[in-house]
């Protein structure tokens, strides 16, 4: 069984119906450590040793966040800058994260159509997440296609519940090693064909 660390970053959670529901769906899953960065570090004073210990103890790292201005919320970037140290996470001696899986789970107000080369955002979600994919590569991690919830402002309760259930199913499959990684690697996103990916 793989242990999963969810690094959750939302600076205004009280305003987020979607991220609250996604968090609720996975927070109590067995084998999942749910770590709310804004709750832990309201002053952005990240405890590097604590975070590195958490990373060491888990085989799967999930970055869960709202997609703000084509990137992560500020505290998650602060976490990257401080925790992923040269000689620990990367570099000749930096092998602490080698072989671990990295998944981004994000929400966005824009439609799937808007995240295409011809859409208003001019790029796919995958292309815009390239810095996180490269971070994973540099650290010797395997970067998985993202789990994306689009059009958050249009979701009714039933659709939101369905997305939350899919997210929980994805993490449970990763935990139990039931996700077909060979097929998953070829996908643009994991949320679009999830039932076919879970054994």
PDB file of C-alpha atoms in Angstrom:
ATOM      1  CA  UNK A   1       0.000   0.000   0.000  1.00  0.00           C
ATOM      2  CA  UNK A   2       1.360   3.405  -0.984  1.00  0.00           C
ATOM      3  CA  UNK A   3       1.146   6.204   1.563  1.00  0.00           C
ATOM      4  CA  UNK A   4      -0.226   9.466   0.143  1.00  0.00           C
ATOM      5  CA  UNK A   5       0.580  13.003   1.247  1.00  0.00           C
ATOM      6  CA  UNK A   6      -1.906  15.666   0.123  1.00  0.00           C
ATOM      7  CA  UNK A   7      -0.345  19.127   0.251  1.00  0.00           C
ATOM      8  CA  UNK A   8      -3.432  21.341   0.230  1.00  0.00           C
ATOM      9  CA  UNK A   9      -3.052  25.043  -0.526  1.00  0.00           C
ATOM     10  CA  UNK A  10      -5.970  27.477  -0.603  1.00  0.00           C
ATOM     11  CA  UNK A  11      -5.599  31.030   0.738  1.00  0.00           C
ATOM     12  CA  UNK A  12      -9.365  31.693   0.919  1.00  0.00           C
ATOM     13  CA  UNK A  13     -10.922  28.336   1.674  1.00  0.00           C
ATOM     14  CA  UNK A  14     -14.041  29.878   3.213  1.00  0.00           C
ATOM     15  CA  UNK A  15     -14.941  31.132  -0.284  1.00  0.00           C
ATOM     16  CA  UNK A  16     -14.316  27.847  -2.078  1.00  0.00           C
ATOM     17  CA  UNK A  17     -17.228  25.466  -2.301  1.00  0.00           C
ATOM     18  CA  UNK A  18     -15.390  23.162  -4.721  1.00  0.00           C
ATOM     19  CA  UNK A  19     -12.046  22.838  -2.939  1.00  0.00           C
ATOM     20  CA  UNK A  20     -13.801  22.355   0.414  1.00  0.00           C
ATOM     21  CA  UNK A  21     -15.750  19.428  -1.041  1.00  0.00           C
ATOM     22  CA  UNK A  22     -12.679  17.878  -2.681  1.00  0.00           C
ATOM     23  CA  UNK A  23     -10.789  18.171   0.595  1.00  0.00           C
ATOM     24  CA  UNK A  24     -13.672  16.633   2.541  1.00  0.00           C
ATOM     25  CA  UNK A  25     -13.728  13.663   0.168  1.00  0.00           C
ATOM     26  CA  UNK A  26     -10.102  12.674   0.806  1.00  0.00           C
ATOM     27  CA  UNK A  27      -9.229  14.100   4.226  1.00  0.00           C
ATOM     28  CA  UNK A  28     -10.197  10.969   6.152  1.00  0.00           C
ATOM     29  CA  UNK A  29      -9.195   8.312   3.611  1.00  0.00           C
ATOM     30  CA  UNK A  30      -7.063   5.594   5.245  1.00  0.00           C
ATOM     31  CA  UNK A  31      -3.462   5.867   4.132  1.00  0.00           C
ATOM     32  CA  UNK A  32      -3.811   9.562   3.264  1.00  0.00           C
ATOM     33  CA  UNK A  33      -2.134  12.351   5.229  1.00  0.00           C
ATOM     34  CA  UNK A  34      -4.001  15.592   4.538  1.00  0.00           C
ATOM     35  CA  UNK A  35      -1.735  18.593   5.186  1.00  0.00           C
ATOM     36  CA  UNK A  36      -3.326  22.070   4.905  1.00  0.00           C
ATOM     37  CA  UNK A  37      -0.394  24.413   4.267  1.00  0.00           C
ATOM     38  CA  UNK A  38      -2.297  27.656   4.935  1.00  0.00           C
ATOM     39  CA  UNK A  39      -3.553  26.245   8.218  1.00  0.00           C
ATOM     40  CA  UNK A  40      -0.071  25.067   9.216  1.00  0.00           C
ATOM     41  CA  UNK A  41       1.801  28.174   8.066  1.00  0.00           C
ATOM     42  CA  UNK A  42      -0.422  31.270   8.157  1.00  0.00           C
ATOM     43  CA  UNK A  43       2.713  33.432   8.356  1.00  0.00           C
ATOM     44  CA  UNK A  44       4.476  31.544   5.505  1.00  0.00           C
ATOM     45  CA  UNK A  45       7.138  30.370   7.975  1.00  0.00           C
ATOM     46  CA  UNK A  46       7.523  26.877   6.504  1.00  0.00           C
ATOM     47  CA  UNK A  47       9.274  24.311   8.729  1.00  0.00           C
ATOM     48  CA  UNK A  48      11.637  22.716   6.255  1.00  0.00           C
ATOM     49  CA  UNK A  49      12.672  19.732   8.390  1.00  0.00           C
ATOM     50  CA  UNK A  50       9.032  18.874   9.157  1.00  0.00           C
ATOM     51  CA  UNK A  51       8.052  19.050   5.499  1.00  0.00           C
ATOM     52  CA  UNK A  52      11.011  16.980   4.364  1.00  0.00           C
ATOM     53  CA  UNK A  53      10.158  14.340   6.960  1.00  0.00           C
ATOM     54  CA  UNK A  54       6.579  14.187   5.662  1.00  0.00           C
ATOM     55  CA  UNK A  55       7.799  13.774   2.097  1.00  0.00           C
ATOM     56  CA  UNK A  56      10.172  11.003   3.128  1.00  0.00           C
ATOM     57  CA  UNK A  57       7.339   9.078   4.817  1.00  0.00           C
ATOM     58  CA  UNK A  58       5.058   8.979   1.740  1.00  0.00           C
ATOM     59  CA  UNK A  59       5.293   7.409  -1.699  1.00  0.00           C
ATOM     60  CA  UNK A  60       2.747   9.648  -3.439  1.00  0.00           C
ATOM     61  CA  UNK A  61       2.630  13.445  -3.204  1.00  0.00           C
ATOM     62  CA  UNK A  62      -0.538  15.262  -4.272  1.00  0.00           C
ATOM     63  CA  UNK A  63      -0.524  19.019  -4.775  1.00  0.00           C
ATOM     64  CA  UNK A  64      -4.150  20.119  -4.364  1.00  0.00           C
ATOM     65  CA  UNK A  65      -4.892  23.760  -5.159  1.00  0.00           C
ATOM     66  CA  UNK A  66      -7.058  26.230  -7.086  1.00  0.00           C
ATOM     67  CA  UNK A  67      -5.407  27.273 -10.344  1.00  0.00           C
ATOM     68  CA  UNK A  68      -4.619  30.937  -9.634  1.00  0.00           C
ATOM     69  CA  UNK A  69      -3.251  33.016 -12.518  1.00  0.00           C
ATOM     70  CA  UNK A  70      -1.973  29.893 -14.271  1.00  0.00           C
ATOM     71  CA  UNK A  71       0.001  28.778 -11.263  1.00  0.00           C
ATOM     72  CA  UNK A  72      -0.191  27.651  -7.642  1.00  0.00           C
ATOM     73  CA  UNK A  73      -1.173  29.815  -4.669  1.00  0.00           C
ATOM     74  CA  UNK A  74       1.776  31.700  -3.185  1.00  0.00           C
ATOM     75  CA  UNK A  75       2.348  29.473  -0.155  1.00  0.00           C
ATOM     76  CA  UNK A  76       2.751  26.376  -2.298  1.00  0.00           C
ATOM     77  CA  UNK A  77       5.451  28.176  -4.287  1.00  0.00           C
ATOM     78  CA  UNK A  78       7.076  29.218  -0.998  1.00  0.00           C
ATOM     79  CA  UNK A  79       6.972  25.583   0.076  1.00  0.00           C
ATOM     80  CA  UNK A  80       8.748  24.530  -3.140  1.00  0.00           C
ATOM     81  CA  UNK A  81      11.411  27.210  -2.774  1.00  0.00           C
ATOM     82  CA  UNK A  82      12.277  26.269   0.803  1.00  0.00           C
ATOM     83  CA  UNK A  83      11.631  22.536   1.116  1.00  0.00           C
ATOM     84  CA  UNK A  84      13.052  21.199  -2.153  1.00  0.00           C
ATOM     85  CA  UNK A  85      16.651  21.942  -1.268  1.00  0.00           C
ATOM     86  CA  UNK A  86      19.678  21.223  -3.432  1.00  0.00           C
ATOM     87  CA  UNK A  87      21.487  18.191  -2.075  1.00  0.00           C
ATOM     88  CA  UNK A  88      18.249  16.820  -0.643  1.00  0.00           C
ATOM     89  CA  UNK A  89      15.576  16.939  -3.365  1.00  0.00           C
ATOM     90  CA  UNK A  90      17.864  17.361  -6.388  1.00  0.00           C
ATOM     91  CA  UNK A  91      21.502  17.617  -7.361  1.00  0.00           C
ATOM     92  CA  UNK A  92      24.195  14.959  -7.245  1.00  0.00           C
ATOM     93  CA  UNK A  93      23.366  13.929  -3.668  1.00  0.00           C
ATOM     94  CA  UNK A  94      19.702  14.906  -3.729  1.00  0.00           C
ATOM     95  CA  UNK A  95      17.814  11.650  -4.059  1.00  0.00           C
ATOM     96  CA  UNK A  96      15.245  11.860  -1.245  1.00  0.00           C
ATOM     97  CA  UNK A  97      12.287  12.002  -3.643  1.00  0.00           C
ATOM     98  CA  UNK A  98      13.479   9.593  -6.325  1.00  0.00           C
ATOM     99  CA  UNK A  99      10.800   7.159  -7.439  1.00  0.00           C
ATOM    100  CA  UNK A 100       7.891   8.933  -5.735  1.00  0.00           C
ATOM    101  CA  UNK A 101       4.739   9.870  -7.679  1.00  0.00           C
ATOM    102  CA  UNK A 102       3.541  13.481  -8.027  1.00  0.00           C
ATOM    103  CA  UNK A 103      -0.060  14.363  -8.865  1.00  0.00           C
ATOM    104  CA  UNK A 104      -1.627  17.812  -9.237  1.00  0.00           C
ATOM    105  CA  UNK A 105      -5.322  18.045  -8.300  1.00  0.00           C
ATOM    106  CA  UNK A 106      -6.679  21.453  -9.229  1.00  0.00           C
ATOM    107  CA  UNK A 107      -9.811  23.426  -9.851  1.00  0.00           C
ATOM    108  CA  UNK A 108     -10.397  26.255 -12.280  1.00  0.00           C
ATOM    109  CA  UNK A 109     -13.270  28.531 -13.150  1.00  0.00           C
ATOM    110  CA  UNK A 110     -12.529  28.243 -16.859  1.00  0.00           C
ATOM    111  CA  UNK A 111     -14.036  25.647 -19.157  1.00  0.00           C
ATOM    112  CA  UNK A 112     -12.077  22.826 -20.731  1.00  0.00           C
ATOM    113  CA  UNK A 113     -12.541  24.544 -24.114  1.00  0.00           C
ATOM    114  CA  UNK A 114     -10.919  27.717 -22.797  1.00  0.00           C
ATOM    115  CA  UNK A 115      -7.771  25.730 -21.944  1.00  0.00           C
ATOM    116  CA  UNK A 116      -6.879  24.862 -25.534  1.00  0.00           C
ATOM    117  CA  UNK A 117      -4.502  26.512 -28.018  1.00  0.00           C
ATOM    118  CA  UNK A 118      -7.472  28.234 -29.669  1.00  0.00           C
ATOM    119  CA  UNK A 119      -9.237  29.084 -26.410  1.00  0.00           C
ATOM    120  CA  UNK A 120      -9.127  32.223 -24.299  1.00  0.00           C
ATOM    121  CA  UNK A 121      -6.268  30.863 -22.165  1.00  0.00           C
ATOM    122  CA  UNK A 122      -4.287  29.859 -25.301  1.00  0.00           C
ATOM    123  CA  UNK A 123      -2.776  26.748 -23.696  1.00  0.00           C
ATOM    124  CA  UNK A 124      -3.790  23.432 -22.245  1.00  0.00           C
ATOM    125  CA  UNK A 125      -3.726  22.815 -18.496  1.00  0.00           C
ATOM    126  CA  UNK A 126      -0.909  20.351 -19.116  1.00  0.00           C
ATOM    127  CA  UNK A 127       1.218  22.976 -20.844  1.00  0.00           C
ATOM    128  CA  UNK A 128       0.607  25.524 -18.108  1.00  0.00           C
ATOM    129  CA  UNK A 129       1.640  22.975 -15.464  1.00  0.00           C
ATOM    130  CA  UNK A 130       5.000  22.435 -17.181  1.00  0.00           C
ATOM    131  CA  UNK A 131       6.983  24.051 -14.311  1.00  0.00           C
ATOM    132  CA  UNK A 132       5.569  21.494 -11.859  1.00  0.00           C
ATOM    133  CA  UNK A 133       6.263  18.651 -14.284  1.00  0.00           C
ATOM    134  CA  UNK A 134       9.844  19.858 -14.600  1.00  0.00           C
ATOM    135  CA  UNK A 135      10.138  20.185 -10.807  1.00  0.00           C
ATOM    136  CA  UNK A 136       9.110  16.536 -10.502  1.00  0.00           C
ATOM    137  CA  UNK A 137      11.596  15.506 -13.193  1.00  0.00           C
ATOM    138  CA  UNK A 138      14.467  17.368 -11.545  1.00  0.00           C
ATOM    139  CA  UNK A 139      13.649  15.663  -8.238  1.00  0.00           C
ATOM    140  CA  UNK A 140      13.511  12.186  -9.806  1.00  0.00           C
ATOM    141  CA  UNK A 141       9.755  11.873  -9.287  1.00  0.00           C
ATOM    142  CA  UNK A 142       7.211  10.517 -11.750  1.00  0.00           C
ATOM    143  CA  UNK A 143       4.799  13.263 -12.765  1.00  0.00           C
ATOM    144  CA  UNK A 144       1.277  12.002 -13.398  1.00  0.00           C
ATOM    145  CA  UNK A 145      -1.287  13.758 -15.601  1.00  0.00           C
ATOM    146  CA  UNK A 146      -3.412  16.118 -13.490  1.00  0.00           C
ATOM    147  CA  UNK A 147      -6.873  15.691 -12.006  1.00  0.00           C
ATOM    148  CA  UNK A 148      -8.824  18.811 -13.051  1.00  0.00           C
ATOM    149  CA  UNK A 149     -12.233  20.198 -12.089  1.00  0.00           C
ATOM    150  CA  UNK A 150     -13.321  22.797 -14.656  1.00  0.00           C
ATOM    151  CA  UNK A 151     -16.047  25.475 -14.534  1.00  0.00           C
ATOM    152  CA  UNK A 152     -16.268  25.548 -10.758  1.00  0.00           C
ATOM    153  CA  UNK A 153     -18.816  28.378 -10.796  1.00  0.00           C
ATOM    154  CA  UNK A 154     -21.272  26.347 -12.872  1.00  0.00           C
ATOM    155  CA  UNK A 155     -21.208  23.061 -10.941  1.00  0.00           C
ATOM    156  CA  UNK A 156     -24.415  22.028  -9.236  1.00  0.00           C
ATOM    157  CA  UNK A 157     -24.333  19.920  -6.086  1.00  0.00           C
ATOM    158  CA  UNK A 158     -24.667  16.617  -7.953  1.00  0.00           C
ATOM    159  CA  UNK A 159     -21.803  17.401 -10.340  1.00  0.00           C
ATOM    160  CA  UNK A 160     -19.601  18.563  -7.489  1.00  0.00           C
ATOM    161  CA  UNK A 161     -20.322  15.392  -5.508  1.00  0.00           C
ATOM    162  CA  UNK A 162     -19.416  13.315  -8.571  1.00  0.00           C
ATOM    163  CA  UNK A 163     -16.062  15.102  -8.955  1.00  0.00           C
ATOM    164  CA  UNK A 164     -15.316  14.641  -5.246  1.00  0.00           C
ATOM    165  CA  UNK A 165     -16.120  10.929  -5.458  1.00  0.00           C
ATOM    166  CA  UNK A 166     -13.843  10.560  -8.505  1.00  0.00           C
ATOM    167  CA  UNK A 167     -11.018  12.307  -6.668  1.00  0.00           C
ATOM    168  CA  UNK A 168     -11.394  10.014  -3.662  1.00  0.00           C
ATOM    169  CA  UNK A 169     -11.490   6.991  -5.985  1.00  0.00           C
ATOM    170  CA  UNK A 170      -8.304   8.159  -7.709  1.00  0.00           C
ATOM    171  CA  UNK A 171      -6.399   8.531  -4.440  1.00  0.00           C
ATOM    172  CA  UNK A 172      -7.683   5.167  -3.186  1.00  0.00           C
ATOM    173  CA  UNK A 173      -6.525   3.537  -6.440  1.00  0.00           C
ATOM    174  CA  UNK A 174      -3.096   5.160  -6.142  1.00  0.00           C
ATOM    175  CA  UNK A 175      -2.881   4.019  -2.527  1.00  0.00           C
ATOM    176  CA  UNK A 176      -3.864   0.453  -3.354  1.00  0.00           C
ATOM    177  CA  UNK A 177      -1.722   0.295  -6.518  1.00  0.00           C
ATOM    178  CA  UNK A 178      -4.814  -0.265  -8.667  1.00  0.00           C
ATOM    179  CA  UNK A 179      -4.198   2.659 -11.044  1.00  0.00           C
ATOM    180  CA  UNK A 180      -2.788   1.458 -14.366  1.00  0.00           C
ATOM    181  CA  UNK A 181       0.222   3.769 -14.539  1.00  0.00           C
ATOM    182  CA  UNK A 182       1.208   2.600 -18.021  1.00  0.00           C
ATOM    183  CA  UNK A 183      -2.155   3.739 -19.423  1.00  0.00           C
ATOM    184  CA  UNK A 184      -2.368   6.786 -17.162  1.00  0.00           C
ATOM    185  CA  UNK A 185       0.940   8.161 -18.457  1.00  0.00           C
ATOM    186  CA  UNK A 186      -0.562   8.479 -21.930  1.00  0.00           C
ATOM    187  CA  UNK A 187      -3.521  10.606 -20.799  1.00  0.00           C
ATOM    188  CA  UNK A 188      -3.721  14.396 -20.835  1.00  0.00           C
ATOM    189  CA  UNK A 189      -5.733  14.318 -17.602  1.00  0.00           C
ATOM    190  CA  UNK A 190      -6.672  11.560 -15.176  1.00  0.00           C
ATOM    191  CA  UNK A 191     -10.231  12.750 -14.538  1.00  0.00           C
ATOM    192  CA  UNK A 192     -11.463  12.168 -18.097  1.00  0.00           C
ATOM    193  CA  UNK A 193     -10.978   8.380 -18.270  1.00  0.00           C
ATOM    194  CA  UNK A 194     -10.694   7.414 -14.647  1.00  0.00           C
ATOM    195  CA  UNK A 195     -12.857   4.247 -14.597  1.00  0.00           C
ATOM    196  CA  UNK A 196     -10.749   2.743 -17.406  1.00  0.00           C
ATOM    197  CA  UNK A 197      -7.562   3.430 -15.475  1.00  0.00           C
ATOM    198  CA  UNK A 198      -8.559   1.707 -12.238  1.00  0.00           C
ATOM    199  CA  UNK A 199      -8.132  -2.062 -12.029  1.00  0.00           C
TER     200      UNK A 199
END
